[in-house]
Amino acid sequence: MENIDVLITTPVNPYLEQELDKRFNLIRLWNYPQKQEFFKNHSDSIRGVVNNPWHPTDREFIDSLPALEIVSSYSVGLDHVDLGYCKEKGVKVTNTPDVLTEDVADLAIGLMLTTLRGISECDRYVRSGLWKKGDFKLTTKVSFSLFSSSTFDSKSLY
């Protein structure tokens, strides 16, 4: 297998870093405090970049790597990558879409339950000992909140 230089801009999951190390000559940017010196000595050999939103891949960065062929963003979004310039330069761009979709949905449901049922407020109520002085207020049922809308059509469930 060809030894390809890949620049990784920030530390990532140790497993991912280990797997990249097996396949490529992984160059860790954070190990080089003098960035200008680093690019002066290494930029011509780097063909791939692994980054995330904390390290923008802008025109200046892209131009500093003349052999660059691919940018792999270790994130869902690509706002930090100059996609137009990458396309113009023939640099392929990848990311990790939908990697967190189900987790975000789970958290949204959890936040909805917490908000409507007052779970966090109730927890503070119990922990502070206020339960000894009286009952906690009634909260909103999630099923009532979701399905009581005048625009809700129960037939659409079947």
mmCIF file of N, CA and C in Angstrom, residues 13-153:
data_model
loop_
_atom_site.group_PDB
_atom_site.id
_atom_site.type_symbol
_atom_site.label_atom_id
_atom_site.label_comp_id
_atom_site.label_asym_id
_atom_site.label_seq_id
_atom_site.Cartn_x
_atom_site.Cartn_y
_atom_site.Cartn_z
ATOM 1 N N ASN A 13 -11.358 10.810 18.334
ATOM 2 C CA ASN A 13 -11.564 9.568 19.057
ATOM 3 C C ASN A 13 -10.317 8.684 18.908
ATOM 4 N N PRO A 14 -9.775 8.148 19.998
ATOM 5 C CA PRO A 14 -8.554 7.337 19.914
ATOM 6 C C PRO A 14 -8.667 6.164 18.941
ATOM 7 N N TYR A 15 -9.828 5.528 18.881
ATOM 8 C CA TYR A 15 -10.007 4.407 17.953
ATOM 9 C C TYR A 15 -9.860 4.880 16.508
ATOM 10 N N LEU A 16 -10.488 5.994 16.171
ATOM 11 C CA LEU A 16 -10.386 6.540 14.821
ATOM 12 C C LEU A 16 -8.946 6.891 14.485
ATOM 13 N N GLU A 17 -8.267 7.521 15.411
ATOM 14 C CA GLU A 17 -6.872 7.893 15.188
ATOM 15 C C GLU A 17 -6.002 6.648 14.964
ATOM 16 N N GLN A 18 -6.250 5.613 15.733
ATOM 17 C CA GLN A 18 -5.498 4.355 15.600
ATOM 18 C C GLN A 18 -5.741 3.734 14.217
ATOM 19 N N GLU A 19 -6.979 3.733 13.775
ATOM 20 C CA GLU A 19 -7.314 3.159 12.463
ATOM 21 C C GLU A 19 -6.694 3.972 11.332
ATOM 22 N N LEU A 20 -6.707 5.275 11.465
ATOM 23 C CA LEU A 20 -6.068 6.121 10.449
ATOM 24 C C LEU A 20 -4.564 5.871 10.409
ATOM 25 N N ASP A 21 -3.969 5.711 11.593
ATOM 26 C CA ASP A 21 -2.537 5.429 11.686
ATOM 27 C C ASP A 21 -2.148 4.141 10.959
ATOM 28 N N LYS A 22 -3.034 3.159 10.972
ATOM 29 C CA LYS A 22 -2.756 1.886 10.302
ATOM 30 C C LYS A 22 -2.709 2.042 8.785
ATOM 31 N N ARG A 23 -3.481 2.975 8.273
ATOM 32 C CA ARG A 23 -3.661 3.087 6.823
ATOM 33 C C ARG A 23 -2.855 4.206 6.172
ATOM 34 N N PHE A 24 -2.487 5.212 6.956
ATOM 35 C CA PHE A 24 -1.836 6.390 6.389
ATOM 36 C C PHE A 24 -0.671 6.833 7.263
ATOM 37 N N ASN A 25 0.150 7.694 6.689
ATOM 38 C CA ASN A 25 1.174 8.374 7.469
ATOM 39 C C ASN A 25 0.476 9.579 8.095
ATOM 40 N N LEU A 26 -0.005 9.417 9.302
ATOM 41 C CA LEU A 26 -0.828 10.423 9.970
ATOM 42 C C LEU A 26 0.065 11.484 10.603
ATOM 43 N N ILE A 27 -0.155 12.723 10.202
ATOM 44 C CA ILE A 27 0.610 13.856 10.721
ATOM 45 C C ILE A 27 -0.315 14.675 11.604
ATOM 46 N N ARG A 28 0.025 14.770 12.877
ATOM 47 C CA ARG A 28 -0.809 15.459 13.863
ATOM 48 C C ARG A 28 -0.373 16.919 13.976
ATOM 49 N N LEU A 29 -1.232 17.808 13.506
ATOM 50 C CA LEU A 29 -0.890 19.233 13.458
ATOM 51 C C LEU A 29 -0.587 19.801 14.843
ATOM 52 N N TRP A 30 -1.268 19.325 15.877
ATOM 53 C CA TRP A 30 -1.073 19.854 17.226
ATOM 54 C C TRP A 30 0.314 19.539 17.785
ATOM 55 N N ASN A 31 1.036 18.640 17.151
ATOM 56 C CA ASN A 31 2.401 18.339 17.588
ATOM 57 C C ASN A 31 3.426 19.349 17.059
ATOM 58 N N TYR A 32 2.965 20.296 16.258
ATOM 59 C CA TYR A 32 3.851 21.283 15.635
ATOM 60 C C TYR A 32 3.438 22.685 16.072
ATOM 61 N N PRO A 33 4.069 23.223 17.109
ATOM 62 C CA PRO A 33 3.681 24.551 17.598
ATOM 63 C C PRO A 33 3.956 25.666 16.577
ATOM 64 N N GLN A 34 4.948 25.472 15.738
ATOM 65 C CA GLN A 34 5.282 26.472 14.720
ATOM 66 C C GLN A 34 4.592 26.101 13.409
ATOM 67 N N LYS A 35 3.357 26.569 13.245
ATOM 68 C CA LYS A 35 2.548 26.168 12.086
ATOM 69 C C LYS A 35 3.182 26.594 10.758
ATOM 70 N N GLN A 36 3.711 27.801 10.695
ATOM 71 C CA GLN A 36 4.308 28.261 9.439
ATOM 72 C C GLN A 36 5.490 27.384 9.037
ATOM 73 N N GLU A 37 6.290 27.018 10.004
ATOM 74 C CA GLU A 37 7.433 26.138 9.748
ATOM 75 C C GLU A 37 6.960 24.762 9.301
ATOM 76 N N PHE A 38 5.897 24.283 9.940
ATOM 77 C CA PHE A 38 5.334 22.993 9.575
ATOM 78 C C PHE A 38 4.901 22.992 8.111
ATOM 79 N N PHE A 39 4.107 23.986 7.715
ATOM 80 C CA PHE A 39 3.602 24.031 6.341
ATOM 81 C C PHE A 39 4.744 24.223 5.340
ATOM 82 N N LYS A 40 5.744 24.958 5.716
ATOM 83 C CA LYS A 40 6.898 25.162 4.837
ATOM 84 C C LYS A 40 7.593 23.828 4.543
ATOM 85 N N ASN A 41 7.670 22.947 5.548
ATOM 86 C CA ASN A 41 8.397 21.691 5.410
ATOM 87 C C ASN A 41 7.545 20.496 4.969
ATOM 88 N N HIS A 42 6.227 20.530 5.165
ATOM 89 C CA HIS A 42 5.406 19.341 4.940
ATOM 90 C C HIS A 42 4.266 19.506 3.936
ATOM 91 N N SER A 43 3.951 20.711 3.541
ATOM 92 C CA SER A 43 2.726 20.942 2.777
ATOM 93 C C SER A 43 2.690 20.230 1.425
ATOM 94 N N ASP A 44 3.822 20.037 0.788
ATOM 95 C CA ASP A 44 3.831 19.426 -0.549
ATOM 96 C C ASP A 44 3.459 17.949 -0.553
ATOM 97 N N SER A 45 3.560 17.274 0.585
ATOM 98 C CA SER A 45 3.295 15.834 0.608
ATOM 99 C C SER A 45 1.909 15.459 1.121
ATOM 100 N N ILE A 46 1.207 16.405 1.721
ATOM 101 C CA ILE A 46 -0.089 16.103 2.342
ATOM 102 C C ILE A 46 -1.179 16.027 1.282
ATOM 103 N N ARG A 47 -1.817 14.839 1.205
ATOM 104 C CA ARG A 47 -2.861 14.626 0.196
ATOM 105 C C ARG A 47 -4.260 14.579 0.795
ATOM 106 N N GLY A 48 -4.338 14.416 2.110
ATOM 107 C CA GLY A 48 -5.642 14.362 2.777
ATOM 108 C C GLY A 48 -5.618 15.107 4.082
ATOM 109 N N VAL A 49 -6.799 15.610 4.471
ATOM 110 C CA VAL A 49 -6.949 16.319 5.736
ATOM 111 C C VAL A 49 -8.155 15.742 6.471
ATOM 112 N N VAL A 50 -7.964 15.461 7.753
ATOM 113 C CA VAL A 50 -9.070 15.090 8.639
ATOM 114 C C VAL A 50 -9.228 16.255 9.602
ATOM 115 N N ASN A 51 -10.431 16.854 9.605
ATOM 116 C CA ASN A 51 -10.627 18.019 10.462
ATOM 117 C C ASN A 51 -12.015 18.017 11.075
ATOM 118 N N ASN A 52 -12.323 19.086 11.780
ATOM 119 C CA ASN A 52 -13.644 19.289 12.363
ATOM 120 C C ASN A 52 -13.932 20.782 12.358
ATOM 121 N N PRO A 53 -15.094 21.205 12.834
ATOM 122 C CA PRO A 53 -15.443 22.630 12.749
ATOM 123 C C PRO A 53 -14.512 23.580 13.488
ATOM 124 N N TRP A 54 -13.699 23.092 14.392
ATOM 125 C CA TRP A 54 -12.799 23.965 15.130
ATOM 126 C C TRP A 54 -11.573 24.345 14.314
ATOM 127 N N HIS A 55 -11.407 23.752 13.162
ATOM 128 C CA HIS A 55 -10.286 24.120 12.291
ATOM 129 C C HIS A 55 -10.836 24.375 10.888
ATOM 130 N N PRO A 56 -11.076 25.630 10.536
ATOM 131 C CA PRO A 56 -11.683 25.921 9.239
ATOM 132 C C PRO A 56 -10.802 25.510 8.064
ATOM 133 N N THR A 57 -11.458 25.013 7.044
ATOM 134 C CA THR A 57 -10.767 24.667 5.802
ATOM 135 C C THR A 57 -11.149 25.743 4.796
ATOM 136 N N ASP A 58 -10.438 26.859 4.886
ATOM 137 C CA ASP A 58 -10.714 27.993 4.029
ATOM 138 C C ASP A 58 -9.709 28.047 2.879
ATOM 139 N N ARG A 59 -9.827 29.059 2.029
ATOM 140 C CA ARG A 59 -8.944 29.200 0.861
ATOM 141 C C ARG A 59 -7.468 29.168 1.252
ATOM 142 N N GLU A 60 -7.131 29.919 2.284
ATOM 143 C CA GLU A 60 -5.733 29.998 2.711
ATOM 144 C C GLU A 60 -5.200 28.620 3.103
ATOM 145 N N PHE A 61 -5.987 27.881 3.869
ATOM 146 C CA PHE A 61 -5.575 26.548 4.298
ATOM 147 C C PHE A 61 -5.464 25.611 3.097
ATOM 148 N N ILE A 62 -6.452 25.649 2.219
ATOM 149 C CA ILE A 62 -6.445 24.789 1.027
ATOM 150 C C ILE A 62 -5.235 25.117 0.155
ATOM 151 N N ASP A 63 -4.978 26.400 -0.050
ATOM 152 C CA ASP A 63 -3.829 26.810 -0.880
ATOM 153 C C ASP A 63 -2.495 26.436 -0.254
ATOM 154 N N SER A 64 -2.460 26.278 1.065
ATOM 155 C CA SER A 64 -1.201 25.917 1.726
ATOM 156 C C SER A 64 -0.849 24.444 1.529
ATOM 157 N N LEU A 65 -1.766 23.667 0.945
ATOM 158 C CA LEU A 65 -1.543 22.236 0.719
ATOM 159 C C LEU A 65 -1.722 21.929 -0.771
ATOM 160 N N PRO A 66 -0.710 22.151 -1.587
ATOM 161 C CA PRO A 66 -0.852 22.021 -3.043
ATOM 162 C C PRO A 66 -1.173 20.605 -3.534
ATOM 163 N N ALA A 67 -0.868 19.579 -2.750
ATOM 164 C CA ALA A 67 -1.148 18.195 -3.173
ATOM 165 C C ALA A 67 -2.480 17.684 -2.623
ATOM 166 N N LEU A 68 -3.240 18.554 -1.974
ATOM 167 C CA LEU A 68 -4.481 18.144 -1.312
ATOM 168 C C LEU A 68 -5.484 17.554 -2.300
ATOM 169 N N GLU A 69 -6.006 16.364 -1.945
ATOM 170 C CA GLU A 69 -6.991 15.682 -2.782
ATOM 171 C C GLU A 69 -8.335 15.506 -2.082
ATOM 172 N N ILE A 70 -8.313 15.421 -0.748
ATOM 173 C CA ILE A 70 -9.555 15.151 -0.026
ATOM 174 C C ILE A 70 -9.534 15.806 1.355
ATOM 175 N N VAL A 71 -10.705 16.311 1.756
ATOM 176 C CA VAL A 71 -10.924 16.829 3.101
ATOM 177 C C VAL A 71 -12.020 15.976 3.715
ATOM 178 N N SER A 72 -11.714 15.361 4.838
ATOM 179 C CA SER A 72 -12.702 14.537 5.534
ATOM 180 C C SER A 72 -13.025 15.211 6.856
ATOM 181 N N SER A 73 -14.252 15.712 6.953
ATOM 182 C CA SER A 73 -14.652 16.427 8.147
ATOM 183 C C SER A 73 -15.258 15.464 9.153
ATOM 184 N N TYR A 74 -14.715 15.473 10.338
ATOM 185 C CA TYR A 74 -15.178 14.626 11.425
ATOM 186 C C TYR A 74 -16.323 15.354 12.132
ATOM 187 N N SER A 75 -17.372 15.633 11.356
ATOM 188 C CA SER A 75 -18.534 16.352 11.874
ATOM 189 C C SER A 75 -19.691 16.181 10.902
ATOM 190 N N VAL A 76 -20.865 16.599 11.320
ATOM 191 C CA VAL A 76 -22.041 16.500 10.468
ATOM 192 C C VAL A 76 -22.056 17.635 9.452
ATOM 193 N N GLY A 77 -21.866 18.842 9.908
ATOM 194 C CA GLY A 77 -21.943 20.015 9.034
ATOM 195 C C GLY A 77 -20.650 20.280 8.298
ATOM 196 N N LEU A 78 -20.779 21.138 7.298
ATOM 197 C CA LEU A 78 -19.611 21.513 6.497
ATOM 198 C C LEU A 78 -19.449 23.030 6.404
ATOM 199 N N ASP A 79 -20.034 23.758 7.352
ATOM 200 C CA ASP A 79 -19.953 25.214 7.324
ATOM 201 C C ASP A 79 -18.518 25.716 7.399
ATOM 202 N N HIS A 80 -17.640 24.946 7.953
ATOM 203 C CA HIS A 80 -16.253 25.350 8.147
ATOM 204 C C HIS A 80 -15.370 25.030 6.936
ATOM 205 N N VAL A 81 -15.958 24.459 5.900
ATOM 206 C CA VAL A 81 -15.205 24.091 4.687
ATOM 207 C C VAL A 81 -15.666 24.978 3.537
ATOM 208 N N ASP A 82 -14.721 25.569 2.829
ATOM 209 C CA ASP A 82 -15.048 26.362 1.644
ATOM 210 C C ASP A 82 -15.329 25.388 0.494
ATOM 211 N N LEU A 83 -16.581 24.955 0.416
ATOM 212 C CA LEU A 83 -16.962 23.926 -0.557
ATOM 213 C C LEU A 83 -16.766 24.389 -1.995
ATOM 214 N N GLY A 84 -17.097 25.632 -2.262
ATOM 215 C CA GLY A 84 -16.927 26.157 -3.622
ATOM 216 C C GLY A 84 -15.482 26.127 -4.056
ATOM 217 N N TYR A 85 -14.593 26.519 -3.173
ATOM 218 C CA TYR A 85 -13.178 26.531 -3.520
ATOM 219 C C TYR A 85 -12.632 25.108 -3.642
ATOM 220 N N CYS A 86 -13.098 24.215 -2.784
ATOM 221 C CA CYS A 86 -12.686 22.812 -2.907
ATOM 222 C C CYS A 86 -13.108 22.261 -4.270
ATOM 223 N N LYS A 87 -14.328 22.559 -4.670
ATOM 224 C CA LYS A 87 -14.816 22.094 -5.971
ATOM 225 C C LYS A 87 -13.968 22.676 -7.099
ATOM 226 N N GLU A 88 -13.694 23.950 -7.000
ATOM 227 C CA GLU A 88 -12.859 24.627 -8.011
ATOM 228 C C GLU A 88 -11.470 23.990 -8.112
ATOM 229 N N LYS A 89 -10.917 23.594 -6.980
ATOM 230 C CA LYS A 89 -9.573 23.006 -6.953
ATOM 231 C C LYS A 89 -9.579 21.493 -7.185
ATOM 232 N N GLY A 90 -10.772 20.887 -7.287
ATOM 233 C CA GLY A 90 -10.858 19.443 -7.487
ATOM 234 C C GLY A 90 -10.613 18.632 -6.228
ATOM 235 N N VAL A 91 -10.813 19.252 -5.070
ATOM 236 C CA VAL A 91 -10.617 18.580 -3.783
ATOM 237 C C VAL A 91 -11.956 17.978 -3.351
ATOM 238 N N LYS A 92 -11.962 16.685 -3.124
ATOM 239 C CA LYS A 92 -13.179 16.012 -2.662
ATOM 240 C C LYS A 92 -13.396 16.320 -1.179
ATOM 241 N N VAL A 93 -14.674 16.375 -0.779
ATOM 242 C CA VAL A 93 -15.016 16.675 0.610
ATOM 243 C C VAL A 93 -15.999 15.624 1.111
ATOM 244 N N THR A 94 -15.722 15.091 2.296
ATOM 245 C CA THR A 94 -16.618 14.127 2.928
ATOM 246 C C THR A 94 -16.918 14.589 4.344
ATOM 247 N N ASN A 95 -17.985 14.045 4.896
ATOM 248 C CA ASN A 95 -18.307 14.303 6.298
ATOM 249 C C ASN A 95 -19.054 13.103 6.858
ATOM 250 N N THR A 96 -19.624 13.256 8.030
ATOM 251 C CA THR A 96 -20.323 12.139 8.673
ATOM 252 C C THR A 96 -21.799 12.478 8.853
ATOM 253 N N PRO A 97 -22.555 12.547 7.753
ATOM 254 C CA PRO A 97 -23.971 12.908 7.880
ATOM 255 C C PRO A 97 -24.767 11.812 8.582
ATOM 256 N N ASP A 98 -25.796 12.216 9.265
ATOM 257 C CA ASP A 98 -26.740 11.314 9.933
ATOM 258 C C ASP A 98 -26.123 10.461 11.033
ATOM 259 N N VAL A 99 -24.893 10.725 11.411
ATOM 260 C CA VAL A 99 -24.260 9.912 12.443
ATOM 261 C C VAL A 99 -24.924 10.140 13.810
ATOM 262 N N LEU A 100 -25.538 11.297 13.994
ATOM 263 C CA LEU A 100 -26.152 11.611 15.282
ATOM 264 C C LEU A 100 -27.667 11.774 15.202
ATOM 265 N N THR A 101 -28.264 11.482 14.068
ATOM 266 C CA THR A 101 -29.687 11.755 13.864
ATOM 267 C C THR A 101 -30.564 11.127 14.940
ATOM 268 N N GLU A 102 -30.405 9.829 15.191
ATOM 269 C CA GLU A 102 -31.240 9.158 16.180
ATOM 270 C C GLU A 102 -30.970 9.694 17.583
ATOM 271 N N ASP A 103 -29.708 9.989 17.895
ATOM 272 C CA ASP A 103 -29.382 10.509 19.218
ATOM 273 C C ASP A 103 -30.001 11.886 19.445
ATOM 274 N N VAL A 104 -29.981 12.725 18.417
ATOM 275 C CA VAL A 104 -30.600 14.042 18.534
ATOM 276 C C VAL A 104 -32.103 13.890 18.731
ATOM 277 N N ALA A 105 -32.726 12.961 18.016
ATOM 278 C CA ALA A 105 -34.165 12.717 18.180
ATOM 279 C C ALA A 105 -34.468 12.230 19.602
ATOM 280 N N ASP A 106 -33.638 11.329 20.116
ATOM 281 C CA ASP A 106 -33.824 10.849 21.491
ATOM 282 C C ASP A 106 -33.758 12.004 22.488
ATOM 283 N N LEU A 107 -32.760 12.861 22.327
ATOM 284 C CA LEU A 107 -32.613 13.994 23.240
ATOM 285 C C LEU A 107 -33.780 14.965 23.108
ATOM 286 N N ALA A 108 -34.276 15.166 21.890
ATOM 287 C CA ALA A 108 -35.430 16.055 21.694
ATOM 288 C C ALA A 108 -36.648 15.530 22.449
ATOM 289 N N ILE A 109 -36.860 14.231 22.380
ATOM 290 C CA ILE A 109 -37.982 13.639 23.116
ATOM 291 C C ILE A 109 -37.763 13.782 24.620
ATOM 292 N N GLY A 110 -36.540 13.539 25.056
ATOM 293 C CA GLY A 110 -36.223 13.700 26.477
ATOM 294 C C GLY A 110 -36.440 15.128 26.945
ATOM 295 N N LEU A 111 -36.027 16.101 26.156
ATOM 296 C CA LEU A 111 -36.225 17.506 26.519
ATOM 297 C C LEU A 111 -37.703 17.873 26.540
ATOM 298 N N MET A 112 -38.454 17.316 25.594
ATOM 299 C CA MET A 112 -39.885 17.571 25.563
ATOM 300 C C MET A 112 -40.545 17.031 26.835
ATOM 301 N N LEU A 113 -40.196 15.798 27.199
ATOM 302 C CA LEU A 113 -40.745 15.203 28.427
ATOM 303 C C LEU A 113 -40.338 16.017 29.657
ATOM 304 N N THR A 114 -39.081 16.387 29.709
ATOM 305 C CA THR A 114 -38.577 17.158 30.845
ATOM 306 C C THR A 114 -39.297 18.488 30.967
ATOM 307 N N THR A 115 -39.515 19.141 29.844
ATOM 308 C CA THR A 115 -40.166 20.454 29.871
ATOM 309 C C THR A 115 -41.636 20.348 30.239
ATOM 310 N N LEU A 116 -42.360 19.500 29.536
ATOM 311 C CA LEU A 116 -43.807 19.409 29.768
ATOM 312 C C LEU A 116 -44.147 18.818 31.132
ATOM 313 N N ARG A 117 -43.378 17.848 31.581
ATOM 314 C CA ARG A 117 -43.666 17.211 32.867
ATOM 315 C C ARG A 117 -42.926 17.881 34.030
ATOM 316 N N GLY A 118 -42.087 18.871 33.736
ATOM 317 C CA GLY A 118 -41.390 19.602 34.791
ATOM 318 C C GLY A 118 -40.431 18.744 35.583
ATOM 319 N N ILE A 119 -39.785 17.798 34.920
ATOM 320 C CA ILE A 119 -38.940 16.830 35.633
ATOM 321 C C ILE A 119 -37.781 17.513 36.364
ATOM 322 N N SER A 120 -37.105 18.436 35.714
ATOM 323 C CA SER A 120 -35.973 19.107 36.373
ATOM 324 C C SER A 120 -36.448 19.955 37.543
ATOM 325 N N GLU A 121 -37.543 20.670 37.340
ATOM 326 C CA GLU A 121 -38.107 21.495 38.410
ATOM 327 C C GLU A 121 -38.553 20.622 39.586
ATOM 328 N N CYS A 122 -39.170 19.506 39.273
ATOM 329 C CA CYS A 122 -39.626 18.574 40.312
ATOM 330 C C CYS A 122 -38.429 17.984 41.065
ATOM 331 N N ASP A 123 -37.369 17.673 40.358
ATOM 332 C CA ASP A 123 -36.162 17.147 40.991
ATOM 333 C C ASP A 123 -35.600 18.156 41.994
ATOM 334 N N ARG A 124 -35.541 19.421 41.583
ATOM 335 C CA ARG A 124 -35.057 20.461 42.504
ATOM 336 C C ARG A 124 -35.989 20.593 43.718
ATOM 337 N N TYR A 125 -37.277 20.459 43.471
ATOM 338 C CA TYR A 125 -38.284 20.541 44.534
ATOM 339 C C TYR A 125 -38.050 19.445 45.581
ATOM 340 N N VAL A 126 -37.842 18.235 45.116
ATOM 341 C CA VAL A 126 -37.625 17.103 46.027
ATOM 342 C C VAL A 126 -36.293 17.240 46.747
ATOM 343 N N ARG A 127 -35.240 17.544 46.035
ATOM 344 C CA ARG A 127 -33.902 17.637 46.640
ATOM 345 C C ARG A 127 -33.805 18.748 47.685
ATOM 346 N N SER A 128 -34.559 19.823 47.477
ATOM 347 C CA SER A 128 -34.497 20.940 48.425
ATOM 348 C C SER A 128 -35.328 20.681 49.680
ATOM 349 N N GLY A 129 -36.110 19.593 49.697
ATOM 350 C CA GLY A 129 -36.919 19.259 50.858
ATOM 351 C C GLY A 129 -38.284 19.925 50.861
ATOM 352 N N LEU A 130 -38.629 20.637 49.803
ATOM 353 C CA LEU A 130 -39.926 21.317 49.743
ATOM 354 C C LEU A 130 -41.097 20.339 49.735
ATOM 355 N N TRP A 131 -40.856 19.096 49.390
ATOM 356 C CA TRP A 131 -41.921 18.096 49.357
ATOM 357 C C TRP A 131 -42.541 17.887 50.738
ATOM 358 N N LYS A 132 -41.777 18.203 51.796
ATOM 359 C CA LYS A 132 -42.284 18.058 53.157
ATOM 360 C C LYS A 132 -43.355 19.099 53.477
ATOM 361 N N LYS A 133 -43.340 20.198 52.720
ATOM 362 C CA LYS A 133 -44.259 21.310 52.988
ATOM 363 C C LYS A 133 -45.500 21.277 52.113
ATOM 364 N N GLY A 134 -45.512 20.437 51.099
ATOM 365 C CA GLY A 134 -46.686 20.400 50.240
ATOM 366 C C GLY A 134 -46.413 19.694 48.930
ATOM 367 N N ASP A 135 -47.485 19.460 48.203
ATOM 368 C CA ASP A 135 -47.381 18.749 46.925
ATOM 369 C C ASP A 135 -46.785 19.638 45.838
ATOM 370 N N PHE A 136 -46.157 18.985 44.893
ATOM 371 C CA PHE A 136 -45.643 19.679 43.711
ATOM 372 C C PHE A 136 -46.822 19.986 42.790
ATOM 373 N N LYS A 137 -46.720 21.034 42.046
ATOM 374 C CA LYS A 137 -47.819 21.428 41.158
ATOM 375 C C LYS A 137 -48.059 20.372 40.073
ATOM 376 N N LEU A 138 -49.243 20.362 39.536
ATOM 377 C CA LEU A 138 -49.543 19.457 38.428
ATOM 378 C C LEU A 138 -48.840 19.945 37.161
ATOM 379 N N THR A 139 -48.476 19.005 36.321
ATOM 380 C CA THR A 139 -47.790 19.363 35.067
ATOM 381 C C THR A 139 -48.643 18.931 33.880
ATOM 382 N N THR A 140 -48.127 19.166 32.698
ATOM 383 C CA THR A 140 -48.850 18.871 31.465
ATOM 384 C C THR A 140 -48.532 17.473 30.972
ATOM 385 N N LYS A 141 -49.584 16.749 30.605
ATOM 386 C CA LYS A 141 -49.377 15.429 30.006
ATOM 387 C C LYS A 141 -48.839 15.609 28.589
ATOM 388 N N VAL A 142 -47.858 14.832 28.242
ATOM 389 C CA VAL A 142 -47.296 14.919 26.899
ATOM 390 C C VAL A 142 -48.329 14.496 25.871
ATOM 391 N N SER A 143 -49.034 13.425 26.124
ATOM 392 C CA SER A 143 -50.020 12.952 25.156
ATOM 393 C C SER A 143 -51.113 13.986 24.949
ATOM 394 N N PHE A 144 -51.507 14.690 25.980
ATOM 395 C CA PHE A 144 -52.520 15.734 25.852
ATOM 396 C C PHE A 144 -51.968 16.888 25.015
ATOM 397 N N SER A 145 -50.715 17.271 25.270
ATOM 398 C CA SER A 145 -50.115 18.393 24.553
ATOM 399 C C SER A 145 -49.974 18.105 23.071
ATOM 400 N N LEU A 146 -49.604 16.887 22.736
ATOM 401 C CA LEU A 146 -49.355 16.544 21.339
ATOM 402 C C LEU A 146 -50.638 16.315 20.549
ATOM 403 N N PHE A 147 -51.634 15.732 21.197
ATOM 404 C CA PHE A 147 -52.793 15.273 20.438
ATOM 405 C C PHE A 147 -54.065 16.073 20.688
ATOM 406 N N SER A 148 -53.976 17.171 21.407
ATOM 407 C CA SER A 148 -55.181 17.948 21.667
ATOM 408 C C SER A 148 -55.329 19.132 20.721
ATOM 409 N N SER A 149 -54.402 19.294 19.825
ATOM 410 C CA SER A 149 -54.449 20.404 18.883
ATOM 411 C C SER A 149 -55.688 20.303 18.014
ATOM 412 N N SER A 150 -56.268 21.453 17.715
ATOM 413 C CA SER A 150 -57.462 21.465 16.865
ATOM 414 C C SER A 150 -57.145 21.024 15.444
ATOM 415 N N THR A 151 -55.863 21.060 15.067
ATOM 416 C CA THR A 151 -55.484 20.626 13.719
ATOM 417 C C THR A 151 -55.115 19.151 13.676
ATOM 418 N N PHE A 152 -55.088 18.495 14.849
ATOM 419 C CA PHE A 152 -54.711 17.086 14.884
ATOM 420 C C PHE A 152 -55.857 16.218 14.374
ATOM 421 N N ASP A 153 -55.544 15.308 13.487
ATOM 422 C CA ASP A 153 -56.544 14.401 12.921
ATOM 423 C C ASP A 153 -56.142 12.989 13.297
#
